[in-house]
Coordinates of C-alpha atoms (C1' of nucleotides) in Angstrom, one line a residue:
Chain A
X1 CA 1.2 -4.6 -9.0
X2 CA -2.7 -4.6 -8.9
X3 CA -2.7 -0.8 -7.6
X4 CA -0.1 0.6 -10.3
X5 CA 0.2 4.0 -9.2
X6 CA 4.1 5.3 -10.0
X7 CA 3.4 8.8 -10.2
X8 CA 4.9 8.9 -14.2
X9 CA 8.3 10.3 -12.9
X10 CA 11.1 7.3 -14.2
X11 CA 10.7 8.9 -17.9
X12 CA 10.8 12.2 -17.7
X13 CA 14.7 13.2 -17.0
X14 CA 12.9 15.1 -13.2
X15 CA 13.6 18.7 -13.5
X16 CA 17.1 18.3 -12.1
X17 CA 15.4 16.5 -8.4
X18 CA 16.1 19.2 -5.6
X19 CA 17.4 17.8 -2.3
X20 CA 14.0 16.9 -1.2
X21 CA 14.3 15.1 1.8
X22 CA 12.8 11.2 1.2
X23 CA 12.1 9.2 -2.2
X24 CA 10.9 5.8 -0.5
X25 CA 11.5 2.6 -2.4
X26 CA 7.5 2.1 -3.6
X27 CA 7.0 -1.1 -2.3
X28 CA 8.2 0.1 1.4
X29 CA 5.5 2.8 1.0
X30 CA 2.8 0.1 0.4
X31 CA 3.9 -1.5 3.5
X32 CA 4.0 1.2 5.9
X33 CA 0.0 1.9 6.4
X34 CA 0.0 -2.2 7.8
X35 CA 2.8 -1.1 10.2
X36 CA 0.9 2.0 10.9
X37 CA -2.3 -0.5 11.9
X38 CA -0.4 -3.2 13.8
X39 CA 1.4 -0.1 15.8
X40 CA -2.1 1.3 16.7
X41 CA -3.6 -2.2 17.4
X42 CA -0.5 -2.6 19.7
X43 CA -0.5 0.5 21.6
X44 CA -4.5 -0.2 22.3
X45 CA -3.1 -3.1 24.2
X46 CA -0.6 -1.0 26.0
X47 CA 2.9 -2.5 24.4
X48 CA 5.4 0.3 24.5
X49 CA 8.1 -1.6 22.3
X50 CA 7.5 -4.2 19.4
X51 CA 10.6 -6.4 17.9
X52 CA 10.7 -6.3 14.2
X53 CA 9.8 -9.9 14.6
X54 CA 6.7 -9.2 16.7
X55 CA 5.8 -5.9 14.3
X56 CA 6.0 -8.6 11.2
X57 CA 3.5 -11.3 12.7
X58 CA 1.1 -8.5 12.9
X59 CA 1.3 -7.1 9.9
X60 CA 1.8 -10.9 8.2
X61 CA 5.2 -9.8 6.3
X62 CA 9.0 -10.7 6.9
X63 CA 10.5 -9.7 9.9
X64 CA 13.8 -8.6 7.9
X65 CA 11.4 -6.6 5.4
X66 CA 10.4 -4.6 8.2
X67 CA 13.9 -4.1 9.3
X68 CA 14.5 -2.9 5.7
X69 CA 12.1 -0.8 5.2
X70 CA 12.4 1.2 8.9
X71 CA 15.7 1.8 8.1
X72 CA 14.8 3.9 5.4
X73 CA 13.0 6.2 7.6
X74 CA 15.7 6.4 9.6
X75 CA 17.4 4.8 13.8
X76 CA 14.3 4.6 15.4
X77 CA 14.5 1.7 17.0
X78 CA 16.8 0.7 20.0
X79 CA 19.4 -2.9 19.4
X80 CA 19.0 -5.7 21.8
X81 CA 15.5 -4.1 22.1
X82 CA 12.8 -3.2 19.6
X83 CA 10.8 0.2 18.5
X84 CA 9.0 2.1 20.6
X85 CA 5.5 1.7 19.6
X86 CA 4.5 5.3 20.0
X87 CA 7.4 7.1 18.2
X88 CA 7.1 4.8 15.6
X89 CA 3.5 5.3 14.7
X90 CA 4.2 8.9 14.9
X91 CA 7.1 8.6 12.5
X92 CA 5.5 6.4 9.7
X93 CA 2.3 9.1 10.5
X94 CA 4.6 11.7 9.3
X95 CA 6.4 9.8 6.6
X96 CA 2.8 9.6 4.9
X97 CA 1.8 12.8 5.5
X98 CA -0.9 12.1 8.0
X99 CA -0.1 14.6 10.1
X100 CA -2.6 17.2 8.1
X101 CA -5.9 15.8 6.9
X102 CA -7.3 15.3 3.5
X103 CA -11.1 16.0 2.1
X104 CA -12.4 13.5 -0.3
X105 CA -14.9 13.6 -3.1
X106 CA -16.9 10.6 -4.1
X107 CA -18.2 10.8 -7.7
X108 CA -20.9 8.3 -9.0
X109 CA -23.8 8.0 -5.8
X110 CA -24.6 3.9 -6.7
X111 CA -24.1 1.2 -4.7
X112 CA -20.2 1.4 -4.3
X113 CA -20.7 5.1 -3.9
X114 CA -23.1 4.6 -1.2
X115 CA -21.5 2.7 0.9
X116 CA -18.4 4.4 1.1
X117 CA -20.1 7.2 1.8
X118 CA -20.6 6.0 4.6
X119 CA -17.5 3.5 5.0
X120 CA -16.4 5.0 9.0
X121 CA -12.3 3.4 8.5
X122 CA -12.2 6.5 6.1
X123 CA -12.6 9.4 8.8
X124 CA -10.8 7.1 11.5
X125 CA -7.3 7.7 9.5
X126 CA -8.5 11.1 8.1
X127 CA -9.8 11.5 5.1
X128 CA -13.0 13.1 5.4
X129 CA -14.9 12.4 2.4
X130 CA -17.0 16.3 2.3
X131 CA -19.0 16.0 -1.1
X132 CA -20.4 13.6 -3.8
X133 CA -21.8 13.8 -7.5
X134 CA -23.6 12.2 -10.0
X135 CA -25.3 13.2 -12.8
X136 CA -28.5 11.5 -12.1
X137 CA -31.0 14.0 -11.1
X138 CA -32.6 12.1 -8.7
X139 CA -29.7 11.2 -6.6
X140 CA -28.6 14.7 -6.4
X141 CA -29.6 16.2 -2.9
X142 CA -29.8 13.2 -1.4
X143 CA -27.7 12.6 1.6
X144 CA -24.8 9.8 0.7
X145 CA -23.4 9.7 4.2
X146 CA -22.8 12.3 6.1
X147 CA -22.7 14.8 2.8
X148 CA -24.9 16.1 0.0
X149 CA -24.9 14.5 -3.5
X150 CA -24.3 17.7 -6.0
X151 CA -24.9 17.5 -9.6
X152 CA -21.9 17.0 -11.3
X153 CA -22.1 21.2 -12.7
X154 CA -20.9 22.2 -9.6
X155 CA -18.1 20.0 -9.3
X156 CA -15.3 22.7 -10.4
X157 CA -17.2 25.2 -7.4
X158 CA -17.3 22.7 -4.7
X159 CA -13.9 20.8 -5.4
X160 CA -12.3 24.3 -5.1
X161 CA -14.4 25.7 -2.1
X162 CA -13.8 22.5 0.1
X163 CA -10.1 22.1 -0.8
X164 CA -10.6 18.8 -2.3
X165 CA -7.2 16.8 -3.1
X166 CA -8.2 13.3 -3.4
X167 CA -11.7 11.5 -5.5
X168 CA -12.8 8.3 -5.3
X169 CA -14.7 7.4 -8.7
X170 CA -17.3 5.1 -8.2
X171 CA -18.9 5.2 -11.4
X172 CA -19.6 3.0 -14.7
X173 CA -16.5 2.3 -16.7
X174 CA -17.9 4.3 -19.5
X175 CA -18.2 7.7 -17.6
X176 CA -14.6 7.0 -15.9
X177 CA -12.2 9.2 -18.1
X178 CA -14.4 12.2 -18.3
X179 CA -14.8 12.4 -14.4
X180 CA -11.0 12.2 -14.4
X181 CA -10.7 15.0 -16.8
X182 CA -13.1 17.4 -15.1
X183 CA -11.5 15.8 -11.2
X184 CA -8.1 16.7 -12.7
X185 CA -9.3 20.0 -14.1
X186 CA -10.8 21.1 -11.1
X187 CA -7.4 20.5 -9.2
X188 CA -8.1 17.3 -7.6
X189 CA -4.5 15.7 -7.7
X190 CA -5.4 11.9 -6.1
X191 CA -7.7 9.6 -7.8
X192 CA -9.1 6.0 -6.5
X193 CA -10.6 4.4 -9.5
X194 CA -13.0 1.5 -9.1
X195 CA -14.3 1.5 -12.7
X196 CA -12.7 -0.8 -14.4
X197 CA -11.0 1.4 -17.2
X198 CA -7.6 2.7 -18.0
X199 CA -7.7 6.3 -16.5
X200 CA -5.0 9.3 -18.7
X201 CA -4.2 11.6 -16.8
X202 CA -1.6 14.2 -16.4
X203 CA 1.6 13.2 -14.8
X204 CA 1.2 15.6 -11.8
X205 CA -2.0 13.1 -11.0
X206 CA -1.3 9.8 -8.7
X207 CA -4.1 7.3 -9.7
X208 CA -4.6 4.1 -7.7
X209 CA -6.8 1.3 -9.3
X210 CA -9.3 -1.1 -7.1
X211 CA -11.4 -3.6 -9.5
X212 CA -13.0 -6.1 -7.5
X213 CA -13.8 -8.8 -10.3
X214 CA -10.0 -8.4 -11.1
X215 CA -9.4 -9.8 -7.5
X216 CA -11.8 -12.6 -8.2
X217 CA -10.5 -13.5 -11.5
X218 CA -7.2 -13.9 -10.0
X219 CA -8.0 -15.9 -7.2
X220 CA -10.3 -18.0 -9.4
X221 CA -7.0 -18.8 -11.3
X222 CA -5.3 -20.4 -8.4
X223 CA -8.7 -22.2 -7.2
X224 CA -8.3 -23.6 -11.2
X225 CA -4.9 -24.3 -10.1
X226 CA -5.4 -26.4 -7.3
X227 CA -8.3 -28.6 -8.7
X228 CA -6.3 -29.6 -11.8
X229 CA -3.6 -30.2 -9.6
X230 CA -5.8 -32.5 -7.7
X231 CA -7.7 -34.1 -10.5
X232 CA -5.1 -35.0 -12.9
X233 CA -3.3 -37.5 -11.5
X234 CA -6.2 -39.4 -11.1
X235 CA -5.1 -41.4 -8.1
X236 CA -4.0 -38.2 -5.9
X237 CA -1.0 -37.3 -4.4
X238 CA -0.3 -38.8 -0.8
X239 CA -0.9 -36.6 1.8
Chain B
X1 CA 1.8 -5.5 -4.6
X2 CA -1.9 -4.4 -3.1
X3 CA -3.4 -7.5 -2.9
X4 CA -0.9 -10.0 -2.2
X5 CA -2.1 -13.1 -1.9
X6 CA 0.6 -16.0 -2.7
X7 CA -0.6 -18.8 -2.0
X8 CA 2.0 -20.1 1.0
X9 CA 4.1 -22.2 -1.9
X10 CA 7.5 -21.2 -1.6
X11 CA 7.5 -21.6 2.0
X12 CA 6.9 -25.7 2.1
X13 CA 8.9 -28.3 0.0
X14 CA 6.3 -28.5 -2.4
X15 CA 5.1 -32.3 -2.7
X16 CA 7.8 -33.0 -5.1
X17 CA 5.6 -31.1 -7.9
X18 CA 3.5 -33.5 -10.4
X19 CA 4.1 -32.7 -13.8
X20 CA 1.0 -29.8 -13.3
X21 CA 0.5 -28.0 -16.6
X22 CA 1.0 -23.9 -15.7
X23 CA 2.5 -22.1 -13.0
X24 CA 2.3 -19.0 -14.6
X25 CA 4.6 -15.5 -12.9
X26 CA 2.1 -13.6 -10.6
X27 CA 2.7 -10.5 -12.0
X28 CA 1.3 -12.1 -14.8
X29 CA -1.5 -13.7 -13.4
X30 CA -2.5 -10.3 -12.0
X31 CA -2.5 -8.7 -15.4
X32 CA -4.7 -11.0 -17.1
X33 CA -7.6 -9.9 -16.3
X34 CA -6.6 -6.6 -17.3
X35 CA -5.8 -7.9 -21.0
X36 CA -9.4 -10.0 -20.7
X37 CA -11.2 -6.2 -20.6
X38 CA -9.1 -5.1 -23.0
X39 CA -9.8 -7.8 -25.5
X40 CA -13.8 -7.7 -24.7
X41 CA -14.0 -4.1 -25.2
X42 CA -12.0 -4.7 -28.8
X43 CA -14.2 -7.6 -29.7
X44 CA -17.4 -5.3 -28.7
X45 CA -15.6 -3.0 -31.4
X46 CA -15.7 -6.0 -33.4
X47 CA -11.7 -5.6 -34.0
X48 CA -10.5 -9.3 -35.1
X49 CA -6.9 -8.2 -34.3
X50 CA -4.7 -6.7 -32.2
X51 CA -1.2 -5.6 -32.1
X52 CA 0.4 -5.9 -28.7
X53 CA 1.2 -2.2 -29.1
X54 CA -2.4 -1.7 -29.1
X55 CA -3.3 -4.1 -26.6
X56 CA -0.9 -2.4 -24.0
X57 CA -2.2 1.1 -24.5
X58 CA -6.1 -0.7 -23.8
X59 CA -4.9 -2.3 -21.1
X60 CA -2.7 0.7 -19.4
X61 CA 0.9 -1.1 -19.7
X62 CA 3.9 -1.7 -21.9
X63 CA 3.8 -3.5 -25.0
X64 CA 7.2 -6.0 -24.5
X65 CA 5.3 -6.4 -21.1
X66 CA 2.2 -7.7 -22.9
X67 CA 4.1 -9.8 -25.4
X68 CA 6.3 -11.6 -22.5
X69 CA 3.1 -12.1 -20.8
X70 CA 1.1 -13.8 -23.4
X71 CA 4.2 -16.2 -24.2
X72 CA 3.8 -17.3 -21.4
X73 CA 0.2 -19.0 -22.7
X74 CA 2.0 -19.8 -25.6
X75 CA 2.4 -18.7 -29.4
X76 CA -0.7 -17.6 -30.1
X77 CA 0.0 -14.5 -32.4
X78 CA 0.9 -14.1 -35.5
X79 CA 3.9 -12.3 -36.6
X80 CA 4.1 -9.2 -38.6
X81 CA -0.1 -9.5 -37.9
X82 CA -0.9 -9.4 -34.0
X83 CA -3.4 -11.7 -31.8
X84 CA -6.5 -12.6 -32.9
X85 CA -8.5 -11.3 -30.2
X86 CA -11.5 -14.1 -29.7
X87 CA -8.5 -16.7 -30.0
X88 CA -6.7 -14.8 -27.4
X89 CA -9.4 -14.2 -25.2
X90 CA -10.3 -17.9 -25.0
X91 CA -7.1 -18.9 -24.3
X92 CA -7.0 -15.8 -21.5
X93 CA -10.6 -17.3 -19.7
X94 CA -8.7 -20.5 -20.0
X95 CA -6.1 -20.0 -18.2
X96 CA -8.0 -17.7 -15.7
X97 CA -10.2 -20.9 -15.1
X98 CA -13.5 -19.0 -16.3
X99 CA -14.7 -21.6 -18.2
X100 CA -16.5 -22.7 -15.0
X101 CA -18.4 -20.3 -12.7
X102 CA -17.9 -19.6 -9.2
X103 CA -20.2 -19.3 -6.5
X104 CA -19.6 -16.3 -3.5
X105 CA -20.9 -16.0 -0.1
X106 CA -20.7 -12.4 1.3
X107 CA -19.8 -12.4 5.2
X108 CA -20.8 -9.1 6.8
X109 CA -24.7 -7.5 5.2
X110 CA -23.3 -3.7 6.3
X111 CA -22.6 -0.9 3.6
X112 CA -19.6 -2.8 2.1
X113 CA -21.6 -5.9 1.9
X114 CA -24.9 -4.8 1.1
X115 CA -23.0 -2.7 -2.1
X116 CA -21.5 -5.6 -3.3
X117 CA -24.0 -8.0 -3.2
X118 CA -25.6 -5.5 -5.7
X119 CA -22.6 -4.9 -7.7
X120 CA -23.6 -6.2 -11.5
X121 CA -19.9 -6.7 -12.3
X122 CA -19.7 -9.8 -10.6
X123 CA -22.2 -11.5 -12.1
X124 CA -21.2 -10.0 -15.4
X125 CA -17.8 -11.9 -15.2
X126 CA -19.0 -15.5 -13.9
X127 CA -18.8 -15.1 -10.4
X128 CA -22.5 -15.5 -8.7
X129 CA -23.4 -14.5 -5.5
X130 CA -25.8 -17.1 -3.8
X131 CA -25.5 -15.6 -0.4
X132 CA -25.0 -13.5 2.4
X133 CA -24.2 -14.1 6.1
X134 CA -24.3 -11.7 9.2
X135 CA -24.5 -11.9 13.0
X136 CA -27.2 -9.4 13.6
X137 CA -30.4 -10.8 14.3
X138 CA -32.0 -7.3 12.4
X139 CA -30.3 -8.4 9.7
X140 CA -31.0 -11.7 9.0
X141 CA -33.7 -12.5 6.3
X142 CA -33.4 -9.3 4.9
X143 CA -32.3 -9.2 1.0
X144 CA -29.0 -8.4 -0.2
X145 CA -29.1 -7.7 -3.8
X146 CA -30.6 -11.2 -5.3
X147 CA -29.9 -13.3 -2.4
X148 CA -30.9 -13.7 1.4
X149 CA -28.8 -12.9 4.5
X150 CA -28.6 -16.2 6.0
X151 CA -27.9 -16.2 10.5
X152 CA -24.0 -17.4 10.7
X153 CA -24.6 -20.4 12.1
X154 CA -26.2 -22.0 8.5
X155 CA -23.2 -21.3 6.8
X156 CA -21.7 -25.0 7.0
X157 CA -24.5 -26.0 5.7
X158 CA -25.6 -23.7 2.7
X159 CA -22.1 -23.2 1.7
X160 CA -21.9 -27.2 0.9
X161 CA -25.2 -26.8 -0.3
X162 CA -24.7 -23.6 -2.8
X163 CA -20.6 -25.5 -3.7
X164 CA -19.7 -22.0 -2.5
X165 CA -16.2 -22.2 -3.0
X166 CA -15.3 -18.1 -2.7
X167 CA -16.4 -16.0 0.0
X168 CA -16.0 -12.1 0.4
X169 CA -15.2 -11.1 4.2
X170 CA -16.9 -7.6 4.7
X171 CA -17.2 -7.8 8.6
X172 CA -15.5 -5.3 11.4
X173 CA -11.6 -6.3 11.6
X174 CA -12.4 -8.0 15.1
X175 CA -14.7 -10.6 13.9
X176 CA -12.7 -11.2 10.3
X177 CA -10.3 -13.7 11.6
X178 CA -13.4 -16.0 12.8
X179 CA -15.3 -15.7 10.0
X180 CA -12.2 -17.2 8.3
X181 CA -11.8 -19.9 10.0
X182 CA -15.4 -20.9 10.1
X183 CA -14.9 -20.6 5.9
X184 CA -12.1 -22.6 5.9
X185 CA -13.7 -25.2 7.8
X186 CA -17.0 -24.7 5.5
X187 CA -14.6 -25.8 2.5
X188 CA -14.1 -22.3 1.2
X189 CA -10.6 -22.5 -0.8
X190 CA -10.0 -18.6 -2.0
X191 CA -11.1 -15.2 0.6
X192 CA -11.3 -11.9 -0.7
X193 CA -10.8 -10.2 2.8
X194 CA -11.6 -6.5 2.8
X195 CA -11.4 -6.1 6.9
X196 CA -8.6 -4.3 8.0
X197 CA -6.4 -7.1 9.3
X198 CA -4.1 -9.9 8.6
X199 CA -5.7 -13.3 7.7
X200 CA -4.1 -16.6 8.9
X201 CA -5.5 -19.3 7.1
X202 CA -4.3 -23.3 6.1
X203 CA -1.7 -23.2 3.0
X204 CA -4.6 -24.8 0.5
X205 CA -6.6 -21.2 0.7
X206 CA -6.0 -18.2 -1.1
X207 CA -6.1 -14.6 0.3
X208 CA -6.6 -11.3 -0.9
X209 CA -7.1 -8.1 0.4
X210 CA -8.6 -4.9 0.0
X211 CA -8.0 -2.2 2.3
X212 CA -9.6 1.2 0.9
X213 CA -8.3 3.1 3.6
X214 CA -4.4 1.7 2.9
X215 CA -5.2 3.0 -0.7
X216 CA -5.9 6.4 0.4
X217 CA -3.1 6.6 2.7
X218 CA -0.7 5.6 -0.1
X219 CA -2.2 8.5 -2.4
X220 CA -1.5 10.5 0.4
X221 CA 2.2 9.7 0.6
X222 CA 2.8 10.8 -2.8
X223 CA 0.3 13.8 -2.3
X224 CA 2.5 14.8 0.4
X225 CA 5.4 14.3 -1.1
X226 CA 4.2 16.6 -4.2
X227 CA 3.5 19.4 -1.7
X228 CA 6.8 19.3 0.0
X229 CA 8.5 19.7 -3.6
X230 CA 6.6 22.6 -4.3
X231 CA 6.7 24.5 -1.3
X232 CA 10.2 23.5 0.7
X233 CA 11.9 25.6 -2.0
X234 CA 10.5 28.9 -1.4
X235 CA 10.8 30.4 -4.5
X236 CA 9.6 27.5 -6.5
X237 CA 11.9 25.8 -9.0
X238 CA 11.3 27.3 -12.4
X239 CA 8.9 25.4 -14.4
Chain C
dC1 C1' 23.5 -10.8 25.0
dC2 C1' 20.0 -9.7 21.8
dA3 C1' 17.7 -7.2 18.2
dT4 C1' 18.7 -3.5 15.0
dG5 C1' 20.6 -1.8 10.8
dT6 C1' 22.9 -3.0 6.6
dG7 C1' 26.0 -4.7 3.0
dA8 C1' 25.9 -8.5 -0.1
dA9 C1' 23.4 -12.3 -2.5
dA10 C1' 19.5 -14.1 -4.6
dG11 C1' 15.2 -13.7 -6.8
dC12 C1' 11.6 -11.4 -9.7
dG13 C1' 9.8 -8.4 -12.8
dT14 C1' 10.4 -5.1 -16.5
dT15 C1' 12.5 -3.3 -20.4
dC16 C1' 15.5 -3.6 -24.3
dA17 C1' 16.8 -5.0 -28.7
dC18 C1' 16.8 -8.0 -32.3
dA19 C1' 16.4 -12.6 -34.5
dG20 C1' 12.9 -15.1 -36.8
dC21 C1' 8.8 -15.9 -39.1
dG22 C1' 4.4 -15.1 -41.3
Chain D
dC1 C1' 8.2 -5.5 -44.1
dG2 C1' 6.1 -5.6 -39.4
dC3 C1' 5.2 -7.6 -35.4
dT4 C1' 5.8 -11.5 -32.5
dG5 C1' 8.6 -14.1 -29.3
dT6 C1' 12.7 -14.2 -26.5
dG7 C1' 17.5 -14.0 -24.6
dA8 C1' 20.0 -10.8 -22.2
dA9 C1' 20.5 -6.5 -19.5
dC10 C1' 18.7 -3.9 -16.0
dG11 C1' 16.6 -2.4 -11.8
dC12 C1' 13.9 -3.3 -8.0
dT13 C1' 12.5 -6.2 -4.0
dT14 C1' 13.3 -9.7 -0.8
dT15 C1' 16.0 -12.4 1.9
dC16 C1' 20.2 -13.7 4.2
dA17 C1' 23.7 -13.2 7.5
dC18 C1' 26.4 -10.7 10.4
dA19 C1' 28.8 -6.7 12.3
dT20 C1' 27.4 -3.1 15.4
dG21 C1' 25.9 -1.1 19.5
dG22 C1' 22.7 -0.3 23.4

DNA sequence: CCATGTGAAAGCGTTCACAGCG
DNA sequence: CGCTGTGAACGCTTTCACATGG
């Protein structure tokens, strides 16, 4: 799993779980933001129903997978037919609670911070990213985006004012796990890390992790892969 | 799995596999890099050792996962002691194919791309970015952290020229799939694609993605989900 | 008749628990 | 004695294959 983000129910015996409506299998909830983008793409070009077959070429999974995982959101498609595109996107929007909006925080105003400041898929699919800090005193009050860069002091004030839920931490590895603290202090309850560190944080917290030399280092593996595989045996496979 | 890159194996015969040396698990392979941090930040610490109990808590996982994993590589602890952490790490960059380093082209000079061609922790980690390509005449010849921003049409030639082998796609969704194929063709073998859509490329090239915006919405399923178990039962389930 | 929805089977990945060795 | 390395148990995910129903 390179984002690992099992909210750290599983050990604790879950206060005796009340009939809450939907617990989806994790792995459907990764899915369902690429059915959520092929549905849009699809009702931009006017298709009113999609077979699981055709939803699955365009979101490059298993047409069976997305059988699977609709079901668990319940009927909504039709048999000897397909979804309808627009309930469905409306469905899976609810299912991830898109139907309200969310206000983001950006701490650490560097490159990475920069541009995702002023990264326009965030807003499009509604997360409006309304603050960022650094400690750096001359990035503070600069514009990063559409928002202001505040000194990291006022984090606790502004996190609270602009009902911030979700932070994306785009700052050195070192710095990481005390932005988390005060994030998690202030009552931020979402955290994107991009610094590559371990984050702790208290099991009410979801944290997601993006580490872009992890990507590379993985793929690099199965480009070392291949070339041994071609080089060994010396003469090369046929083909 | 947020990246999910599988190689298209599995799917083909396989030309009747040659005796190749490792095909290690992939949830393996994605951890690696995970215990390769780990194990640098120790060594900076100049600890010689390591239990796998420690090593797990560094690297944000469970310690029978980290022994499994490392068997894998083979027997290189030693019991009732732990892993020697330079040995290990060797062995890690081994396996990972880091001995060698890798050169990157960056397709698409906007925020994304312009913050990743100055991100240090590539370099840091052996993977060198030589250059930069975009469409956009205004563009062009501009600098993009240490290299140039070359017009699209060069890339045939400078990425033979460069032996890029790795290219990071950081274009609009609707010019993603072209850029692919006109890296493909260049000889690129391994895309980190971080456009909004679904790659199709020939079975010898790896893909990855990263979608920031999937991340977000996948926080905000279990954000959501949080709220509805807070507030659906009116009087709040003691706590 | 055709595509969904779903049990059942197969495949992976994780965790447990302990034998084995330094 | 302590920690590694690992077989076996477990649980999750994917895939298959078909009964079901519009």
């Amino acid at each position: 799993m390179l984002g690992s983000v099992s909210p750290r129910h599983t050990i604790e015996p879950m206060p005796a779980a009340p009939p809450g409506p939907r617990p989806l299998p994790e792995a459907t909830v990764r899915r369902l933001p690429l059915y959520l983008r092929a549905l849009v793409d699809a009702i931009d070009e006017r298709q009113l129903m999609l077979s699981s077959e055709e939803l699955a070429a365009r979101a490059g999974v298993n047409a069976a997978q997305v059988r699977k995982d609709l079901s668990h959101l319940g009927s909504y498609g039709t048999r000897g037919v397909g979804y309808d595109t627009e309930l469905l996107r409306q469905q899976i929007n609810r299912q991830l609670g898109l139907t309200h909006e969310y206000n983001v925080a950006i701490v650490g105003a560097g490159n990475l911070g920069q541009a995702l400041g002023n990264y326009r898929g965030f807003t499009e699919r509604g997360f409006n990213v309304v603050a960022a800090f650094d400690t750096d005193p001359d990035k503070v009050g600069r514009r990063l985006g559409s928002v202001v860069v505040y000194p990291m002091a006022e984090l606790p004030q502004v996190v609270g004012e602009k009902g911030i839920t979700m932070a994306l931490i785009t700052a050195p590895a070192h710095a990481a796990q005390d932005i988390a603290d005060r994030l998690v202090a202030a009552g931020v309850t979402s955290v994107l890390n991009f610094a590559p560190t371990v984050l702790n944080v208290a099991s009410h917290v979801s944290v997601r992790k993006v580490d872009l030399a992890v990507e590379l280092q993985i793929l690099g593996y199965y480009e070392h892969l291949r070339n041994d595989r071609v080089t060994s045996p010396k003469v090369a496979s046929a083909n």
